[in-house]
CSV table of C-alpha atoms in Angstrom, one decimal:
chain,number,residue,atom,x,y,z
A,297,MET,CA,-48.7,-7.6,-7.7
A,298,ASN,CA,-48.0,-6.9,-11.4
A,299,LEU,CA,-49.7,-9.8,-13.1
A,300,GLN,CA,-47.6,-9.6,-16.2
A,301,PHE,CA,-44.8,-11.3,-14.3
A,302,ASN,CA,-46.9,-14.2,-12.9
A,303,ASN,CA,-45.9,-16.8,-15.4
A,304,ILE,CA,-42.3,-15.8,-16.3
A,305,ALA,CA,-41.3,-19.4,-16.7
A,306,ASN,CA,-43.8,-20.0,-19.5
A,307,ASP,CA,-44.0,-16.5,-20.8
A,308,ASP,CA,-42.6,-16.1,-24.4
A,309,ARG,CA,-41.4,-12.6,-23.5
A,310,TYR,CA,-38.8,-14.3,-21.2
A,311,SER,CA,-37.5,-16.8,-23.7
A,312,PHE,CA,-34.2,-14.9,-23.8
A,313,LEU,CA,-33.4,-16.3,-20.4
A,314,PRO,CA,-31.7,-19.7,-20.2
A,315,LYS,CA,-34.5,-22.3,-19.8
A,316,ASP,CA,-33.2,-23.6,-16.5
A,317,LEU,CA,-33.2,-20.1,-15.0
A,318,ARG,CA,-36.7,-19.0,-15.9
A,319,LYS,CA,-38.3,-20.4,-12.8
A,320,ILE,CA,-35.6,-18.9,-10.6
A,321,PHE,CA,-36.0,-15.5,-12.2
A,322,ARG,CA,-39.8,-15.9,-11.9
A,323,ASN,CA,-39.6,-16.4,-8.2
A,324,ALA,CA,-37.2,-13.4,-7.8
A,325,VAL,CA,-39.3,-11.1,-9.9
A,326,GLU,CA,-42.6,-12.2,-8.4
A,327,ASN,CA,-41.2,-11.6,-4.9
A,328,ALA,CA,-40.2,-8.1,-5.9
A,329,GLY,CA,-43.8,-7.3,-6.8
A,330,ARG,CA,-44.0,-3.8,-8.3
A,331,ARG,CA,-40.7,-2.6,-6.9
A,332,ASN,CA,-37.7,-1.6,-9.0
A,333,ILE,CA,-35.3,-4.5,-9.4
A,334,VAL,CA,-31.5,-4.0,-9.1
A,335,PHE,CA,-29.1,-6.8,-10.1
A,336,VAL,CA,-26.1,-6.9,-7.8
A,337,GLU,CA,-22.9,-8.9,-7.9
A,338,GLY,CA,-23.2,-11.2,-4.8
A,339,TYR,CA,-25.1,-12.1,-1.7
A,340,ASP,CA,-23.0,-9.8,0.5
A,341,ASP,CA,-23.8,-6.9,-1.8
A,342,GLU,CA,-27.5,-7.7,-1.5
A,343,VAL,CA,-27.3,-7.7,2.3
A,344,ILE,CA,-25.3,-4.4,2.4
A,345,TYR,CA,-27.7,-2.6,0.0
A,346,THR,CA,-30.7,-3.8,1.9
A,347,ILE,CA,-29.3,-2.3,5.1
A,348,LEU,CA,-28.2,1.0,3.4
A,349,TYR,CA,-31.5,1.5,1.6
A,350,GLU,CA,-33.7,0.1,4.4
A,351,ASP,CA,-35.9,3.2,4.2
A,352,ASN,CA,-36.6,2.6,0.5
A,353,LEU,CA,-37.4,-1.1,0.4
A,354,LYS,CA,-41.0,-0.5,-0.5
A,355,GLU,CA,-39.7,0.8,-3.8
A,356,LEU,CA,-36.5,-1.3,-4.3
A,357,CYS,CA,-35.6,-5.0,-4.5
A,358,PHE,CA,-31.9,-6.1,-4.8
A,359,ILE,CA,-31.3,-9.4,-6.4
A,360,ASP,CA,-28.0,-11.3,-6.1
A,361,ILE,CA,-27.2,-12.3,-9.7
A,362,GLY,CA,-24.9,-15.0,-8.4
A,363,PHE,CA,-27.9,-17.2,-7.8
A,364,THR,CA,-28.1,-17.9,-11.5
A,365,ASP,CA,-25.1,-20.2,-11.5
A,366,VAL,CA,-25.1,-19.8,-15.2
A,367,GLN,CA,-23.5,-22.6,-17.2
A,368,GLU,CA,-23.0,-20.7,-20.4
A,369,ASP,CA,-20.0,-18.4,-20.8
A,370,THR,CA,-20.9,-15.0,-19.4
A,371,GLY,CA,-17.4,-13.8,-18.8
A,372,THR,CA,-15.4,-13.9,-15.6
A,373,GLY,CA,-17.1,-13.1,-12.3
A,374,ASN,CA,-20.5,-11.8,-11.3
A,375,CYS,CA,-19.8,-8.3,-12.6
A,376,GLU,CA,-20.1,-9.8,-16.1
A,377,LYS,CA,-23.3,-11.6,-15.1
A,378,VAL,CA,-24.9,-8.3,-13.9
A,379,LYS,CA,-24.0,-6.6,-17.2
A,380,LYS,CA,-25.2,-9.6,-19.3
A,381,TYR,CA,-28.7,-9.9,-17.7
A,382,LEU,CA,-29.2,-6.2,-17.5
A,383,LYS,CA,-28.4,-6.0,-21.2
A,384,ASP,CA,-30.7,-8.9,-22.0
A,385,PHE,CA,-33.6,-7.3,-20.1
A,386,VAL,CA,-33.0,-3.9,-21.8
A,387,GLN,CA,-32.9,-5.5,-25.2
A,388,HIS,CA,-35.9,-7.8,-24.9
A,389,LEU,CA,-38.1,-5.7,-22.6
A,390,PRO,CA,-37.3,-2.1,-23.6
A,391,LYS,CA,-40.5,-0.7,-22.1
A,392,GLU,CA,-39.8,-2.2,-18.6
A,393,LYS,CA,-37.8,0.6,-17.0
A,394,ARG,CA,-37.6,-1.0,-13.5
A,395,PHE,CA,-34.6,-3.2,-14.1
A,396,SER,CA,-31.1,-1.9,-13.4
A,397,GLY,CA,-27.7,-3.1,-12.3
A,398,VAL,CA,-24.8,-2.0,-10.1
A,399,ILE,CA,-21.2,-3.1,-10.2
A,400,ASP,CA,-17.9,-2.2,-8.6
A,401,ARG,CA,-15.5,0.0,-10.5
A,402,ASP,CA,-12.6,-2.3,-9.9
A,403,LEU,CA,-9.5,-1.2,-11.7
A,404,LYS,CA,-11.3,0.9,-14.4
A,405,THR,CA,-10.0,4.3,-15.2
A,406,ASP,CA,-12.5,7.2,-14.8
A,407,GLN,CA,-12.9,7.3,-18.6
A,408,GLU,CA,-13.5,3.5,-18.7
A,409,VAL,CA,-16.2,3.9,-16.1
A,410,GLU,CA,-18.0,6.6,-18.1
A,411,ASP,CA,-17.6,4.7,-21.4
A,412,GLU,CA,-19.0,1.5,-19.9
A,413,LYS,CA,-22.1,2.8,-18.1
A,414,ASN,CA,-23.0,5.0,-21.1
A,415,LYS,CA,-23.2,2.1,-23.6
A,416,PRO,CA,-26.6,2.2,-25.3
A,417,CYS,CA,-27.1,-1.5,-24.5
A,418,TYR,CA,-27.7,-0.6,-20.8
A,419,ASP,CA,-30.1,2.2,-21.5
A,420,GLY,CA,-28.5,4.3,-18.8
A,421,ARG,CA,-29.5,1.8,-16.1
A,422,LEU,CA,-26.0,0.5,-15.3
A,423,PHE,CA,-24.4,2.1,-12.2
A,424,ILE,CA,-20.7,1.8,-11.6
A,425,PHE,CA,-19.2,3.2,-8.4
A,426,PHE,CA,-16.9,6.1,-9.2
A,427,GLU,CA,-15.2,7.2,-5.9
A,428,ARG,CA,-14.1,3.8,-4.7
A,429,TYR,CA,-12.8,0.4,-6.0
A,430,THR,CA,-15.4,-1.8,-4.4
A,431,LEU,CA,-18.6,-1.4,-2.4
A,432,GLU,CA,-16.6,-2.4,0.7
A,433,ASN,CA,-14.1,0.4,0.2
A,434,TYR,CA,-16.7,2.8,1.6
A,435,PHE,CA,-16.3,1.2,5.0
A,436,VAL,CA,-12.7,2.4,5.1
A,437,GLU,CA,-13.1,5.6,7.1
A,438,PRO,CA,-11.4,6.1,10.5
A,439,ASP,CA,-14.7,7.0,12.2
A,440,ILE,CA,-16.5,3.8,10.9
A,441,LEU,CA,-13.6,1.5,11.7
A,442,TYR,CA,-13.1,3.0,15.2
A,443,GLU,CA,-16.8,2.6,16.0
A,444,PHE,CA,-16.6,-1.0,14.6
A,445,LEU,CA,-13.7,-1.8,17.0
A,446,ARG,CA,-15.6,-0.3,19.9
A,447,GLY,CA,-18.4,-2.8,19.3
A,448,GLN,CA,-15.9,-5.6,18.9
A,449,SER,CA,-14.1,-4.7,22.2
A,450,ILE,CA,-17.1,-6.0,24.2
A,451,ASN,CA,-16.0,-9.5,23.4
A,452,LYS,CA,-12.4,-8.9,22.5
A,453,LYS,CA,-10.9,-7.1,25.5
A,454,LYS,CA,-7.4,-7.0,24.0
A,455,LEU,CA,-8.8,-4.2,21.6
A,456,ILE,CA,-9.3,-1.9,24.6
A,457,PRO,CA,-5.7,-0.5,24.7
A,458,ILE,CA,-5.9,0.7,21.1
A,459,LEU,CA,-9.3,2.3,21.8
A,460,LYS,CA,-8.0,4.2,24.8
A,461,GLN,CA,-6.3,6.4,22.3
A,462,ASP,CA,-8.4,9.0,20.5
A,463,LYS,CA,-9.6,8.6,16.9
A,464,GLU,CA,-6.8,10.8,15.6
A,465,HIS,CA,-4.2,8.5,17.0
A,466,PHE,CA,-6.1,5.5,15.6
A,467,GLU,CA,-6.1,7.2,12.1
A,468,THR,CA,-2.4,8.1,12.3
A,469,GLU,CA,-1.1,4.9,13.7
A,470,VAL,CA,-3.3,2.3,12.1
A,471,ILE,CA,-5.2,3.6,9.1
A,472,LYS,CA,-2.7,5.9,7.4
A,473,PRO,CA,0.1,3.3,7.2
A,474,ILE,CA,-2.4,0.9,5.5
A,475,LEU,CA,-3.5,3.5,3.0
A,476,THR,CA,0.2,4.1,2.2
A,477,CYS,CA,0.5,0.4,1.5
A,478,LEU,CA,-2.6,0.4,-0.6
A,479,THR,CA,-1.2,3.2,-2.7
A,480,ASP,CA,1.8,0.9,-3.5
A,481,ILE,CA,-0.5,-2.0,-4.2
A,482,ALA,CA,-2.8,0.1,-6.5
A,483,ALA,CA,0.1,1.5,-8.4
A,484,ALA,CA,1.6,-1.9,-8.8
A,485,ASN,CA,-1.7,-3.3,-10.2
A,486,LEU,CA,-2.0,-0.4,-12.6
A,487,THR,CA,1.5,-1.0,-13.7
A,488,ILE,CA,0.8,-4.7,-14.3
A,489,ARG,CA,-2.3,-3.8,-16.3
A,490,HIS,CA,-0.3,-1.2,-18.3
A,491,PHE,CA,2.4,-3.7,-19.4
A,492,ASP,CA,0.5,-7.0,-19.4
A,493,SER,CA,-3.2,-7.1,-19.0
A,494,SER,CA,-3.2,-10.9,-19.0
A,495,GLU,CA,-1.1,-11.0,-15.8
A,496,LYS,CA,-2.8,-11.5,-12.5
A,497,PHE,CA,-2.7,-8.7,-9.9
A,498,LEU,CA,-0.8,-8.9,-6.6
A,499,GLU,CA,-2.1,-11.4,-4.0
A,500,ASP,CA,-4.2,-10.0,-1.1
A,501,SER,CA,-1.8,-11.3,1.5
A,502,ILE,CA,1.3,-9.5,0.2
A,503,TYR,CA,3.5,-7.5,2.7
A,504,CYS,CA,4.0,-3.9,1.7
A,505,GLU,CA,7.7,-4.1,1.7
A,506,TYR,CA,7.6,-6.8,-1.0
A,507,VAL,CA,5.3,-5.0,-3.5
A,508,GLU,CA,8.0,-3.6,-5.6
A,509,ASN,CA,10.0,-6.9,-5.9
A,510,ARG,CA,6.8,-8.8,-6.6
A,511,LEU,CA,5.8,-6.4,-9.3
A,512,VAL,CA,9.1,-6.7,-11.1
A,513,HIS,CA,9.0,-10.5,-10.8
A,514,LYS,CA,5.5,-10.6,-12.3
A,515,LEU,CA,6.6,-8.6,-15.3
A,516,ASN,CA,10.0,-10.2,-15.8
A,517,LYS,CA,9.1,-11.2,-19.4
A,518,ASN,CA,8.2,-7.6,-20.2
A,519,PRO,CA,10.2,-4.3,-20.3
A,520,GLU,CA,13.4,-3.9,-18.4
A,521,LYS,CA,13.2,-3.2,-14.7
A,522,GLU,CA,13.9,0.5,-15.0
A,523,LYS,CA,10.8,1.1,-17.2
A,524,ILE,CA,8.6,-1.0,-14.9
A,525,LEU,CA,9.7,1.0,-11.8
A,526,SER,CA,9.4,4.3,-13.6
A,527,LYS,CA,5.8,3.6,-14.5
A,528,PHE,CA,5.2,2.3,-10.9
A,529,SER,CA,6.6,5.6,-9.5
A,530,GLU,CA,4.4,7.5,-11.9
A,531,PHE,CA,1.3,5.8,-10.8
A,532,LYS,CA,2.2,6.2,-7.1
A,533,LYS,CA,2.3,10.0,-7.5
A,534,GLU,CA,-1.1,10.0,-9.3
A,535,LEU,CA,-2.7,7.9,-6.6
A,536,ILE,CA,-1.3,9.5,-3.5
A,537,ASN,CA,-4.6,11.0,-2.5
A,538,GLU,CA,-7.0,8.2,-3.7
A,539,PRO,CA,-5.6,4.7,-3.0
A,540,LEU,CA,-9.1,3.5,-2.2
A,541,LYS,CA,-10.1,4.2,-5.8
A,542,PHE,CA,-7.7,1.6,-7.2
A,543,ALA,CA,-7.1,-0.9,-4.4
A,544,SER,CA,-9.6,-3.4,-2.9
A,545,ALA,CA,-10.9,-3.1,0.7
A,546,LYS,CA,-12.5,-6.5,0.2
A,547,GLY,CA,-9.1,-8.0,-0.4
A,548,TYR,CA,-6.1,-5.8,0.3
A,549,PHE,CA,-7.4,-3.6,3.0
A,550,ALA,CA,-9.1,-6.4,5.0
A,551,THR,CA,-5.8,-8.3,5.0
A,552,GLN,CA,-3.7,-5.4,6.0
A,553,PHE,CA,-6.1,-4.2,8.7
A,554,ASN,CA,-6.2,-7.6,10.3
A,555,ARG,CA,-2.4,-7.8,10.2
A,556,GLU,CA,-2.1,-4.4,11.8
A,557,LEU,CA,-4.5,-5.3,14.6
A,558,LYS,CA,-2.7,-8.5,15.3
A,559,LYS,CA,0.5,-6.7,15.5
A,560,GLN,CA,-0.8,-4.1,18.0
A,561,THR,CA,-3.4,-6.1,20.0
A,562,LYS,CA,-2.9,-9.8,19.2
A,563,VAL,CA,-6.6,-9.8,18.0
A,564,ASN,CA,-7.6,-11.6,14.8
A,565,ILE,CA,-10.6,-9.9,13.1
A,566,GLN,CA,-11.7,-11.0,9.7
A,567,LEU,CA,-13.2,-7.8,8.4
A,568,ASN,CA,-15.1,-9.4,5.6
A,569,ASN,CA,-17.2,-11.4,8.2
A,570,HIS,CA,-18.6,-8.2,9.6
A,571,LYS,CA,-20.0,-6.4,6.5
A,572,SER,CA,-23.5,-6.1,7.9
A,573,GLU,CA,-22.3,-4.3,11.0
A,574,LEU,CA,-20.1,-2.0,9.0
A,575,ALA,CA,-23.0,-1.2,6.7
A,576,ARG,CA,-25.1,-0.2,9.7
A,577,ILE,CA,-22.4,2.1,10.9
A,578,LEU,CA,-22.0,3.6,7.5
A,579,LYS,CA,-25.8,4.2,7.2
A,580,GLU,CA,-25.9,5.9,10.7
A,581,ARG,CA,-23.2,8.3,9.6
A,582,GLY,CA,-24.9,9.1,6.3
A,583,ILE,CA,-24.4,7.4,3.0
A,584,PRO,CA,-21.8,8.8,0.6
A,585,LYS,CA,-22.6,10.6,-2.7
A,586,ASP,CA,-22.2,7.5,-4.8
A,587,PHE,CA,-25.0,5.8,-3.0
A,588,ARG,CA,-27.2,8.8,-3.3
A,589,ASP,CA,-26.5,8.9,-7.0
A,590,LEU,CA,-27.3,5.2,-7.3
A,591,LEU,CA,-30.6,5.7,-5.5
A,592,SER,CA,-31.5,8.5,-7.8
A,593,LEU,CA,-30.7,6.4,-10.9
A,594,ILE,CA,-32.7,3.3,-9.9
A,595,LEU,CA,-35.8,5.2,-8.8
A,596,THR,CA,-35.9,7.2,-12.0
A,597,ASP,CA,-38.6,5.9,-14.5
C-alpha cells in the first residue's frame, strides 16, 4: 500500500478537504491502495463501472462521490461534486496523477463537452461521455434489451409472447416508437434551454402526444408560440438520428419502456432496478467506444 495515504485525516496535504470528510476520504483512498481512483456520480454508477471494467480492477477503483454528503455549496447534483473534488485534488496534489473523474454529458452540446473537459483545472483528467446523454443510455440497444427481457421471462411469463417475435420485430414495434418519442422530448428540452435556461425540463412520465403542448405551456412567459414551435421543429430535425444523445434513459426511456411493455404484455418492469444485469449484458457484447476511451484516459499516467 502507498504509505503516503495512510494518515489522510491528519495529513496537512489534505487540509483542502472539508474536515468532516477527511476520514471518509482516507478510508476510500486507503482501500484503493495503489490503484487509479475515479470519482463517479453515484452508487449505481460505481456498480456499473465495476462490472464493465471487471478485468481492470487491479488497476482501477471507482468511488461514488455521493458518499461525501457535503454540506457546503458544491452546486446542484453529484456531477458538480465530481468536478469539485477532482479540481481540488488536481490543484492541491498536482503530482498525483492517479485521480480522475467521469460524468454524464446530460444536455451539453458537443462544444460544451469539449470546453468543459479541457479546462486546465482538471488537468485532462475529467471524462464526459460524448455519444450518449447518460451512462444508462448505453443500455438502449435492441439486442441488449431483448436479451434482458429473455432473462426476465423466466419469472414473468407474460413477456413470452413479445419474445416469440424476432429481434427485428421487437426493435420495430417497441424500441423505435420510444426513440421517436425521445427525439421529441430531447428537442423540447433543448428548446426550453434555448429560451429559458432557468426553466425545468419535461417530467419523466410525460406522454409523447403531450410534449408539444407541455413545451408551449412551460415557455408561456417567453416568445410567442410560433417561435417556440419553430425552434422545436428545428431541433427535432437535428436530433432525428441521435435522440439518445440528448434524452435520458435513466428517466425518459425507462418510463416509456415500462409503459410500452405494460401496454403490450401487462408486465411492469422498472428498468432502473436492473442496471447490474444490463451492465453485464453490455459487457458481454463489448463495451462501446466511449468506455474504451475512458479506460485509456484513467490508465494514462
